[in-house]
CSV table of C-alpha atoms and ligand atoms in Angstrom, one decimal:
chain,number,residue,atom,x,y,z
A,1,UNK,CA,-143.0,51.3,82.6
A,2,UNK,CA,-139.5,49.3,82.8
A,3,UNK,CA,-138.2,48.3,85.6
A,4,UNK,CA,-134.8,50.7,85.9
A,5,UNK,CA,-138.2,53.6,86.4
A,6,UNK,CA,-139.9,51.4,89.0
A,7,UNK,CA,-136.3,51.1,90.9
A,8,UNK,CA,-136.0,55.0,90.1
A,9,UNK,CA,-138.5,56.4,91.8
A,10,UNK,CA,-137.8,54.0,94.5
A,11,UNK,CA,-135.0,55.1,95.2
A,12,UNK,CA,-135.9,58.8,95.3
A,13,UNK,CA,-138.3,57.9,98.4
A,14,UNK,CA,-136.0,56.1,100.0
A,15,UNK,CA,-134.0,59.4,99.6
A,16,UNK,CA,-137.2,61.5,100.9
A,17,UNK,CA,-137.5,59.0,103.6
A,18,UNK,CA,-133.7,59.5,104.6
A,19,UNK,CA,-133.9,63.3,104.4
A,20,UNK,CA,-137.0,63.7,106.7
A,21,UNK,CA,-135.6,60.7,109.1
A,22,UNK,CA,-132.1,62.5,109.8
A,23,UNK,CA,-133.4,65.8,109.6
A,24,UNK,CA,-134.7,65.3,113.2
A,25,UNK,CA,-131.2,65.2,114.3
A,26,UNK,CA,-130.3,68.9,112.5
A,27,UNK,CA,-128.5,71.8,115.0
A,28,UNK,CA,-131.4,73.9,117.3
A,29,UNK,CA,-131.4,77.2,116.2
A,30,UNK,CA,-128.7,79.0,118.4
A,31,UNK,CA,-129.3,82.3,118.3
A,32,UNK,CA,-125.9,84.0,119.7
A,33,UNK,CA,-126.5,85.0,123.3
A,34,UNK,CA,-127.3,89.4,122.5
A,35,UNK,CA,-129.1,87.7,119.9
A,36,UNK,CA,-127.5,89.0,116.6
A,37,UNK,CA,-127.5,86.3,113.7
A,38,UNK,CA,-124.9,84.4,112.6
A,39,UNK,CA,-123.6,84.8,109.1
A,40,UNK,CA,-120.9,81.7,108.6
A,41,UNK,CA,-122.9,78.9,106.9
A,42,UNK,CA,-125.2,81.2,105.6
A,43,UNK,CA,-125.9,81.1,101.1
A,44,UNK,CA,-125.7,84.0,98.7
A,45,UNK,CA,-129.5,83.9,98.7
A,46,UNK,CA,-129.5,83.7,102.3
A,47,UNK,CA,-126.9,86.8,103.2
A,48,UNK,CA,-128.8,88.7,100.4
A,49,UNK,CA,-131.8,88.8,102.0
A,50,UNK,CA,-130.6,89.4,105.5
A,51,UNK,CA,-129.3,92.7,103.8
A,52,UNK,CA,-132.2,93.3,102.0
A,53,UNK,CA,-134.6,93.3,105.2
A,54,UNK,CA,-132.8,96.0,106.7
A,55,UNK,CA,-132.7,98.0,103.0
A,56,UNK,CA,-129.0,97.2,101.3
A,57,UNK,CA,-128.7,96.3,97.9
A,58,UNK,CA,-127.6,93.1,96.2
A,59,UNK,CA,-124.0,94.4,95.2
A,60,UNK,CA,-123.8,94.9,99.2
A,61,UNK,CA,-124.1,91.2,99.6
A,62,UNK,CA,-121.5,90.2,97.5
A,63,UNK,CA,-118.7,92.2,99.0
A,64,UNK,CA,-119.7,90.7,102.1
A,65,UNK,CA,-119.5,87.2,101.3
A,66,UNK,CA,-116.3,88.5,100.0
A,67,UNK,CA,-114.9,89.4,103.0
A,68,UNK,CA,-116.9,86.5,105.1
A,69,UNK,CA,-115.7,83.3,102.9
A,70,UNK,CA,-112.3,84.5,100.7
A,71,UNK,CA,-110.5,86.6,103.3
A,72,UNK,CA,-112.0,85.3,106.2
A,73,UNK,CA,-112.1,87.9,108.1
A,74,UNK,CA,-115.1,88.3,111.1
A,75,UNK,CA,-114.6,92.0,112.2
A,76,UNK,CA,-116.3,94.2,110.4
A,77,UNK,CA,-114.5,97.4,111.4
A,78,UNK,CA,-112.0,95.9,108.9
A,79,UNK,CA,-114.4,95.8,106.0
A,80,UNK,CA,-112.0,99.1,104.0
A,81,UNK,CA,-115.1,98.4,100.8
A,82,UNK,CA,-117.9,99.3,103.2
A,83,UNK,CA,-118.4,102.9,104.5
A,84,UNK,CA,-118.2,103.3,108.7
A,85,UNK,CA,-121.6,104.1,109.1
A,86,UNK,CA,-122.6,100.5,107.5
A,87,UNK,CA,-119.9,98.2,109.3
A,88,UNK,CA,-121.5,99.3,112.8
A,89,UNK,CA,-124.3,98.8,111.2
A,90,UNK,CA,-124.0,95.7,109.9
A,91,UNK,CA,-121.9,94.8,112.9
A,92,UNK,CA,-125.3,95.8,115.1
A,93,UNK,CA,-127.2,92.7,113.3
A,94,UNK,CA,-124.8,90.2,112.6
A,95,UNK,CA,-121.2,88.4,113.4
A,96,UNK,CA,-118.8,86.6,111.9
A,97,UNK,CA,-118.2,83.6,114.2
A,98,UNK,CA,-116.3,80.2,114.4
A,99,UNK,CA,-116.7,77.1,116.5
A,100,UNK,CA,-114.1,77.7,119.5
A,101,UNK,CA,-112.0,75.5,119.9
A,102,UNK,CA,-111.3,73.7,123.2
A,103,UNK,CA,-108.5,71.5,122.4
A,104,UNK,CA,-105.4,71.7,119.8
A,105,UNK,CA,-103.2,69.1,120.0
A,106,UNK,CA,-100.2,68.9,117.4
A,107,UNK,CA,-99.0,65.1,116.9
A,108,UNK,CA,-94.9,64.6,116.1
A,109,UNK,CA,-95.9,64.4,113.1
A,110,UNK,CA,-97.7,67.9,113.1
A,111,UNK,CA,-100.7,66.5,112.4
A,112,UNK,CA,-103.4,69.1,114.6
A,113,UNK,CA,-106.0,68.1,115.9
A,114,UNK,CA,-109.2,70.0,116.6
A,115,UNK,CA,-111.8,69.7,119.1
A,116,UNK,CA,-114.0,71.9,118.3
A,117,UNK,CA,-117.1,73.6,121.0
A,118,UNK,CA,-120.7,74.9,119.1
A,119,UNK,CA,-122.7,77.6,120.3
A,120,UNK,CA,-124.6,74.6,122.2
A,121,UNK,CA,-121.5,72.8,123.5
A,122,UNK,CA,-121.8,70.2,121.5
A,123,UNK,CA,-117.8,68.6,120.4
A,124,UNK,CA,-116.7,68.0,117.3
A,125,UNK,CA,-113.1,66.9,116.0
A,126,UNK,CA,-111.3,68.5,112.9
A,127,UNK,CA,-107.4,67.7,111.7
A,128,UNK,CA,-105.5,68.8,109.3
A,129,UNK,CA,-103.1,66.0,108.2
A,130,UNK,CA,-99.5,68.1,106.5
A,131,UNK,CA,-98.2,66.7,103.2
A,132,UNK,CA,-94.9,68.6,103.6
A,133,UNK,CA,-94.1,67.2,100.4
A,134,UNK,CA,-96.4,68.8,98.2
A,135,UNK,CA,-96.6,71.6,100.4
A,136,UNK,CA,-99.8,70.8,100.9
A,137,UNK,CA,-102.3,69.8,103.4
A,138,UNK,CA,-106.0,68.4,104.0
A,139,UNK,CA,-108.7,69.1,106.7
A,140,UNK,CA,-110.5,66.2,107.7
A,141,UNK,CA,-113.4,67.6,108.3
A,142,UNK,CA,-117.0,65.7,110.6
A,143,UNK,CA,-120.6,65.8,109.5
A,144,UNK,CA,-122.2,65.1,113.1
A,145,UNK,CA,-121.3,64.2,116.9
A,146,UNK,CA,-121.2,60.9,116.8
A,147,UNK,CA,-123.2,58.8,114.4
A,148,UNK,CA,-126.0,56.2,114.0
A,149,UNK,CA,-124.0,53.6,112.4
A,150,UNK,CA,-121.7,51.3,114.4
A,151,UNK,CA,-118.6,49.8,112.3
A,152,UNK,CA,-116.9,47.5,114.2
A,153,UNK,CA,-113.7,48.6,114.0
A,154,UNK,CA,-114.3,53.1,114.6
A,155,UNK,CA,-114.2,54.3,117.8
A,156,UNK,CA,-117.1,57.0,116.6
A,157,UNK,CA,-118.6,54.3,116.0
A,158,UNK,CA,-119.0,53.5,119.4
A,159,UNK,CA,-120.8,56.5,120.5
A,160,UNK,CA,-124.4,57.6,119.0
A,161,UNK,CA,-126.0,59.7,117.7
A,162,UNK,CA,-126.3,62.6,119.4
A,163,UNK,CA,-127.1,65.5,116.3
A,164,UNK,CA,-126.3,66.7,112.9
A,165,UNK,CA,-123.7,69.5,112.2
A,166,UNK,CA,-125.6,72.7,110.7
A,167,UNK,CA,-123.8,74.0,107.3
A,168,UNK,CA,-122.2,76.5,109.6
A,169,UNK,CA,-120.7,74.9,111.6
A,170,UNK,CA,-119.3,72.1,108.9
A,171,UNK,CA,-117.5,75.1,107.0
A,172,UNK,CA,-116.8,76.5,110.5
A,173,UNK,CA,-114.5,74.1,111.1
A,174,UNK,CA,-112.4,74.5,107.8
A,175,UNK,CA,-112.6,78.4,107.8
A,176,UNK,CA,-111.4,78.3,111.9
A,177,UNK,CA,-108.9,75.2,110.8
A,178,UNK,CA,-107.7,78.0,108.3
A,179,UNK,CA,-107.4,80.7,111.0
A,180,UNK,CA,-105.5,78.4,113.1
A,181,UNK,CA,-102.4,78.7,110.9
A,182,UNK,CA,-102.9,82.2,109.3
A,183,UNK,CA,-104.0,80.5,106.0
A,184,UNK,CA,-106.2,83.2,103.8
A,185,UNK,CA,-105.5,85.1,101.0
A,186,UNK,CA,-104.4,88.7,102.1
A,187,UNK,CA,-106.4,91.2,99.5
A,188,UNK,CA,-104.2,91.2,96.4
A,189,UNK,CA,-101.8,88.1,98.6
A,190,UNK,CA,-102.1,84.8,97.2
A,191,UNK,CA,-104.2,81.5,97.1
A,192,UNK,CA,-103.6,79.7,99.7
A,193,UNK,CA,-102.4,76.2,99.9
A,194,UNK,CA,-101.7,74.4,102.7
A,195,UNK,CA,-105.5,73.8,103.5
A,196,UNK,CA,-106.6,73.6,100.0
A,197,UNK,CA,-108.5,70.2,100.5
A,198,UNK,CA,-111.5,69.0,102.1
A,199,UNK,CA,-111.8,65.0,103.6
A,200,UNK,CA,-115.7,64.3,104.9
A,201,UNK,CA,-113.9,61.9,107.0
A,202,UNK,CA,-114.4,62.8,110.6
A,203,UNK,CA,-117.0,61.7,112.8
A,204,UNK,CA,-120.3,61.1,111.6
A,205,UNK,CA,-122.1,60.1,108.4
A,206,UNK,CA,-122.0,62.8,106.1
A,207,UNK,CA,-124.7,60.9,103.9
A,208,UNK,CA,-127.0,60.5,106.8
A,209,UNK,CA,-126.5,64.7,107.2
A,210,UNK,CA,-126.6,65.5,103.6
A,211,UNK,CA,-128.9,68.7,103.2
A,212,UNK,CA,-126.2,70.2,105.5
A,213,UNK,CA,-123.3,68.9,104.2
A,214,UNK,CA,-124.3,69.9,100.3
A,215,UNK,CA,-125.3,73.3,101.3
A,216,UNK,CA,-121.3,73.4,103.2
A,217,UNK,CA,-119.6,72.3,100.6
A,218,UNK,CA,-121.5,74.2,98.0
A,219,UNK,CA,-120.4,77.1,99.8
A,220,UNK,CA,-116.5,76.4,99.3
A,221,UNK,CA,-116.8,75.7,96.2
A,222,UNK,CA,-118.7,78.7,95.3
A,223,UNK,CA,-115.7,80.8,93.4
A,224,UNK,CA,-115.9,83.9,95.2
A,225,UNK,CA,-114.8,82.6,98.4
A,226,UNK,CA,-113.3,80.1,99.6
A,227,UNK,CA,-113.0,78.6,96.0
A,228,UNK,CA,-112.2,74.8,95.9
A,229,UNK,CA,-112.8,73.2,93.4
A,230,UNK,CA,-115.2,69.7,93.5
A,231,UNK,CA,-111.7,67.8,93.1
A,232,UNK,CA,-110.3,69.1,96.6
A,233,UNK,CA,-113.0,68.0,98.1
A,234,UNK,CA,-113.9,64.1,99.4
A,235,UNK,CA,-116.8,62.8,100.6
A,236,UNK,CA,-116.3,59.1,102.6
A,237,UNK,CA,-119.1,57.2,103.5
A,238,UNK,CA,-119.7,53.9,104.3
A,239,UNK,CA,-121.9,53.1,101.6
A,240,UNK,CA,-125.7,55.0,102.1
A,241,UNK,CA,-126.6,54.3,98.2
A,242,UNK,CA,-130.1,56.1,97.5
A,243,UNK,CA,-128.5,59.3,98.9
A,244,UNK,CA,-124.4,58.5,96.4
A,245,UNK,CA,-126.6,59.4,93.3
A,246,UNK,CA,-128.1,62.6,94.7
A,247,UNK,CA,-124.8,63.4,95.8
A,248,UNK,CA,-123.2,62.8,92.4
A,249,UNK,CA,-125.5,64.5,90.9
A,250,UNK,CA,-125.7,67.8,92.6
A,251,UNK,CA,-122.0,67.6,93.9
A,252,UNK,CA,-119.8,65.8,91.7
A,253,UNK,CA,-117.2,65.8,94.7
A,254,UNK,CA,-114.7,62.7,95.0
A,255,UNK,CA,-116.1,59.7,96.6
A,256,UNK,CA,-115.0,57.7,98.6
A,257,UNK,CA,-116.8,54.2,99.5
A,258,UNK,CA,-115.6,51.9,102.6
A,259,UNK,CA,-115.8,48.4,101.2
A,260,UNK,CA,-113.6,46.5,104.1
A,261,UNK,CA,-115.0,43.6,103.0
A,262,UNK,CA,-115.8,41.9,99.7
A,263,UNK,CA,-118.3,39.3,101.0
A,264,UNK,CA,-121.9,40.4,102.5
A,265,UNK,CA,-121.8,37.9,105.1
A,266,UNK,CA,-118.6,39.9,107.1
A,267,UNK,CA,-119.7,43.1,106.0
A,268,UNK,CA,-123.2,42.9,107.1
A,269,UNK,CA,-120.4,42.4,111.0
A,270,UNK,CA,-118.0,44.9,110.1
A,271,UNK,CA,-119.7,47.5,108.2
A,272,UNK,CA,-124.1,46.5,109.5
A,273,UNK,CA,-125.1,49.2,106.8
A,274,UNK,CA,-124.7,46.9,104.6
A,275,UNK,CA,-127.6,44.5,105.8
A,276,UNK,CA,-130.1,47.1,104.3
A,277,UNK,CA,-128.0,48.2,101.5
A,278,UNK,CA,-126.1,45.1,100.3
A,279,UNK,CA,-122.3,44.6,97.8
A,280,UNK,CA,-124.0,44.3,95.3
A,281,UNK,CA,-125.8,47.7,95.7
A,282,UNK,CA,-123.4,49.6,96.8
A,283,UNK,CA,-120.8,48.6,93.7
A,284,UNK,CA,-123.4,49.2,90.7
A,285,UNK,CA,-123.7,53.0,92.9
A,286,UNK,CA,-119.6,53.8,92.2
A,287,UNK,CA,-120.6,52.2,88.8
A,288,UNK,CA,-123.3,55.0,88.7
A,289,UNK,CA,-121.3,57.8,90.1
A,290,UNK,CA,-121.1,60.2,87.9
A,291,UNK,CA,-117.3,61.4,88.5
A,292,UNK,CA,-116.4,58.2,87.8
A,293,UNK,CA,-116.9,58.6,83.6
A,294,UNK,CA,-114.8,61.2,83.8
A,295,UNK,CA,-110.9,60.9,84.1
A,296,UNK,CA,-111.9,61.1,88.2
A,297,UNK,CA,-111.5,58.0,89.9
A,298,UNK,CA,-113.1,56.4,93.3
A,299,UNK,CA,-111.6,55.8,95.8
A,300,UNK,CA,-112.1,52.2,97.6
A,301,UNK,CA,-111.3,52.2,101.4
A,302,UNK,CA,-110.0,49.2,102.8
A,303,UNK,CA,-109.3,48.6,106.4
A,304,UNK,CA,-106.7,45.9,107.1
A,305,UNK,CA,-108.1,43.7,110.4
A,306,UNK,CA,-105.7,41.0,111.0
A,307,UNK,CA,-107.3,37.4,109.8
A,308,UNK,CA,-110.6,38.8,109.2
A,309,UNK,CA,-110.7,40.6,105.4
A,310,UNK,CA,-106.9,40.7,104.6
A,311,UNK,CA,-106.4,37.0,102.9
A,312,UNK,CA,-104.7,37.2,98.9
A,313,UNK,CA,-108.2,35.3,98.9
A,314,UNK,CA,-110.0,38.7,100.0
A,315,UNK,CA,-107.9,41.0,97.4
A,316,UNK,CA,-108.9,38.9,94.7
A,317,UNK,CA,-112.4,38.8,95.5
A,318,UNK,CA,-112.0,42.6,96.1
A,319,UNK,CA,-110.2,43.3,92.1
A,320,UNK,CA,-113.3,40.4,90.6
A,321,UNK,CA,-115.5,43.8,92.5
A,322,UNK,CA,-114.2,46.8,91.0
A,323,UNK,CA,-113.5,45.0,87.7
A,324,UNK,CA,-113.9,48.7,85.3
A,325,UNK,CA,-114.9,51.0,87.6
A,326,UNK,CA,-111.9,54.0,87.3
A,327,UNK,CA,-111.0,53.0,91.4
A,328,UNK,CA,-107.9,53.3,93.1
A,329,UNK,CA,-107.2,50.7,96.4
A,330,UNK,CA,-107.0,53.3,99.8
A,331,UNK,CA,-105.7,50.3,102.5
A,332,UNK,CA,-105.8,51.8,106.1
A,333,UNK,CA,-104.1,50.1,108.4
A,334,UNK,CA,-106.0,49.3,111.3
A,335,UNK,CA,-106.1,52.4,113.5
A,336,UNK,CA,-106.6,50.2,117.4
A,337,UNK,CA,-107.9,52.0,120.1
A,338,UNK,CA,-108.5,51.5,123.7
A,339,UNK,CA,-111.0,48.3,123.7
A,340,UNK,CA,-111.3,48.1,119.7
A,341,UNK,CA,-111.7,44.5,119.2
A,342,UNK,CA,-109.5,44.0,116.0
A,343,UNK,CA,-105.6,44.3,115.7
A,344,UNK,CA,-104.0,46.2,112.6
A,345,UNK,CA,-102.8,43.2,109.8
A,346,UNK,CA,-98.8,42.6,109.5
A,347,UNK,CA,-96.9,44.8,107.2
A,348,UNK,CA,-96.3,41.1,105.3
A,349,UNK,CA,-99.9,40.6,103.8
A,350,UNK,CA,-101.0,44.7,103.3
A,351,UNK,CA,-97.4,44.3,100.9
A,352,UNK,CA,-99.2,41.1,99.4
A,353,UNK,CA,-102.9,42.7,99.2
A,354,UNK,CA,-101.6,45.4,97.1
A,355,UNK,CA,-99.5,43.9,95.3
A,356,UNK,CA,-102.2,41.6,94.1
A,357,UNK,CA,-104.8,44.7,93.2
A,358,UNK,CA,-101.8,46.7,91.9
A,359,UNK,CA,-101.5,43.8,89.6
A,360,UNK,CA,-105.1,44.1,88.6
A,361,UNK,CA,-104.3,48.1,87.9
A,362,UNK,CA,-105.5,50.0,90.4
A,363,UNK,CA,-103.3,52.0,92.1
A,364,UNK,CA,-103.2,51.0,95.9
A,365,UNK,CA,-101.8,53.3,98.0
A,366,UNK,CA,-101.4,52.3,101.9
A,367,UNK,CA,-101.9,54.8,104.3
A,368,UNK,CA,-99.9,56.0,106.5
A,369,UNK,CA,-101.4,56.9,109.5
A,370,UNK,CA,-100.9,60.7,110.9
A,371,UNK,CA,-101.7,61.6,114.4
A,372,UNK,CA,-101.1,58.4,116.1
A,373,UNK,CA,-100.3,59.7,119.1
A,374,UNK,CA,-102.7,62.8,119.9
A,375,UNK,CA,-105.8,60.0,118.5
A,376,UNK,CA,-106.2,61.7,115.2
A,377,UNK,CA,-105.8,58.8,112.7
A,378,UNK,CA,-108.6,57.6,110.6
A,379,UNK,CA,-112.1,56.4,112.7
A,380,UNK,CA,-109.9,57.0,116.8
A,381,UNK,CA,-112.3,60.5,116.8
A,382,UNK,CA,-115.1,59.9,119.0
A,383,UNK,CA,-116.1,63.2,121.7
A,384,UNK,CA,-117.2,62.5,125.3
A,385,UNK,CA,-120.2,64.9,123.9
A,386,UNK,CA,-124.1,64.0,125.5
A,387,UNK,CA,-127.1,63.9,124.2
B,1,LIG,N1,-118.4,57.3,108.3
B,1,LIG,C1,-118.2,57.8,107.3
B,1,LIG,C2,-116.7,59.0,107.2
B,1,LIG,C3,-115.6,58.9,108.3
B,1,LIG,S1,-115.3,57.8,108.8
B,1,LIG,C4,-117.3,56.4,106.3
B,1,LIG,O1,-117.7,55.4,107.3
B,1,LIG,O2,-116.6,56.4,106.0
B,1,LIG,C5,-113.3,57.8,107.6
B,1,LIG,C6,-112.3,56.2,107.1
B,1,LIG,O3,-112.0,55.5,108.1
B,1,LIG,C7,-113.7,55.4,106.8
B,1,LIG,O4,-113.3,54.5,105.8
B,1,LIG,C8,-113.9,54.2,107.9
B,1,LIG,O5,-114.4,53.0,107.7
B,1,LIG,C9,-112.1,54.7,108.3
B,1,LIG,N2,-112.5,54.6,109.9
B,1,LIG,C10,-112.7,53.7,110.6
B,1,LIG,N3,-112.2,53.6,111.7
B,1,LIG,C11,-111.3,53.0,112.2
B,1,LIG,C12,-110.3,52.4,112.2
B,1,LIG,N4,-109.7,52.3,113.8
B,1,LIG,N5,-108.9,52.7,111.7
B,1,LIG,C13,-108.9,53.0,109.9
B,1,LIG,N6,-109.7,53.0,109.4
B,1,LIG,C14,-111.0,53.8,110.4
B,2,LIG,FE1,-120.1,55.9,110.9
B,2,LIG,FE2,-118.0,55.8,109.6
B,2,LIG,FE3,-117.6,55.0,111.7
B,2,LIG,FE4,-119.6,53.3,110.5
B,2,LIG,S1,-116.9,54.1,109.8
B,2,LIG,S2,-119.3,54.0,112.4
B,2,LIG,S3,-119.7,55.3,109.5
B,2,LIG,S4,-118.5,57.4,110.8
């Protein structure tokens, strides 16, 4: 057996271990108060099975799928391709729900933050980030309530993990955000543009809730439903190496990697997951990631912390590390939150850093902080949910 095979098997064992461990944090099976079954979050096979159980053929499941995920309808009585008696039968047994927005705040820059409450009362935040220039925008979705990792610069990281979000709750955030903008196609109308991108960059580590995130993203990518291409979805991870491979094989969505430091001693401190999956392994996983071999690029996220990771030497080491990877480097000015231990790098050092990276041939956009006034910017999300 070659060394490559041994490490592949170890990786598989590690994946199984991670999936078993993280499943403990799955949401409780919550029924609606009246016992009806929630349809949002079910995949095609499950919807087909639910309908078969009440004696309805597969083509009904296809129709229902279209109404739920393509048209965004929540009321059976408007499903014009389904006869009235069946509409009533469906409404007796099923619901098409949404998480409830308990707070909605709109920033002066038009970023909108939602605090969504789920059936068991837990809450998570979702942010809509409009892009005026391109006339479209991105929905930043949470994958967990809290986070098990405690990155030093991240507000979510000061909260422990309360629980994973289920597939219904993950898709539900996107659907509810679309509701808020009335952004569903009319039966014969245009495709929605404003809410046409998903970034998994809200609360939580998506690769520590892989099964639910994968199911939700597959639903979002189904061409007869929400229909987002995988190029319109970006998953951001702090570097759960074994699950990055799995994500590449199964979803092949865009990958963003929260690098933030170029030496293990510093990364161990600010992204503690580095102690388990150090920089060398992380970069190797990026080189293996399938999207990197196509036209698409991996995004390296790099939070600019004054005097911590923002020197010219850091920039030079960064380009050495990622040499040869089709990549861009997203520089994120640190977004402070109450009690945060860091300061944002000066504009000067951000510019110098960006220049060095750019001179090496990588695009290095500086991320404009959005929605800072409503604490909706990267890393500022934190709810008061308790386990
Ligand atoms: N858990 C995932 C995704 C959520 S965080 C991850 O860590 O990648 C989304 C991005 O915001 C990550 O790159 C994260 O490191 C960054 N971030 C966290 N706190 C921040 C802060 N206070 N200021 C700027 N960026 C921050
Ligand atoms: Fe969790 Fe990401 Fe925040 Fe780290 S940066 S604590 S992984 S949400």
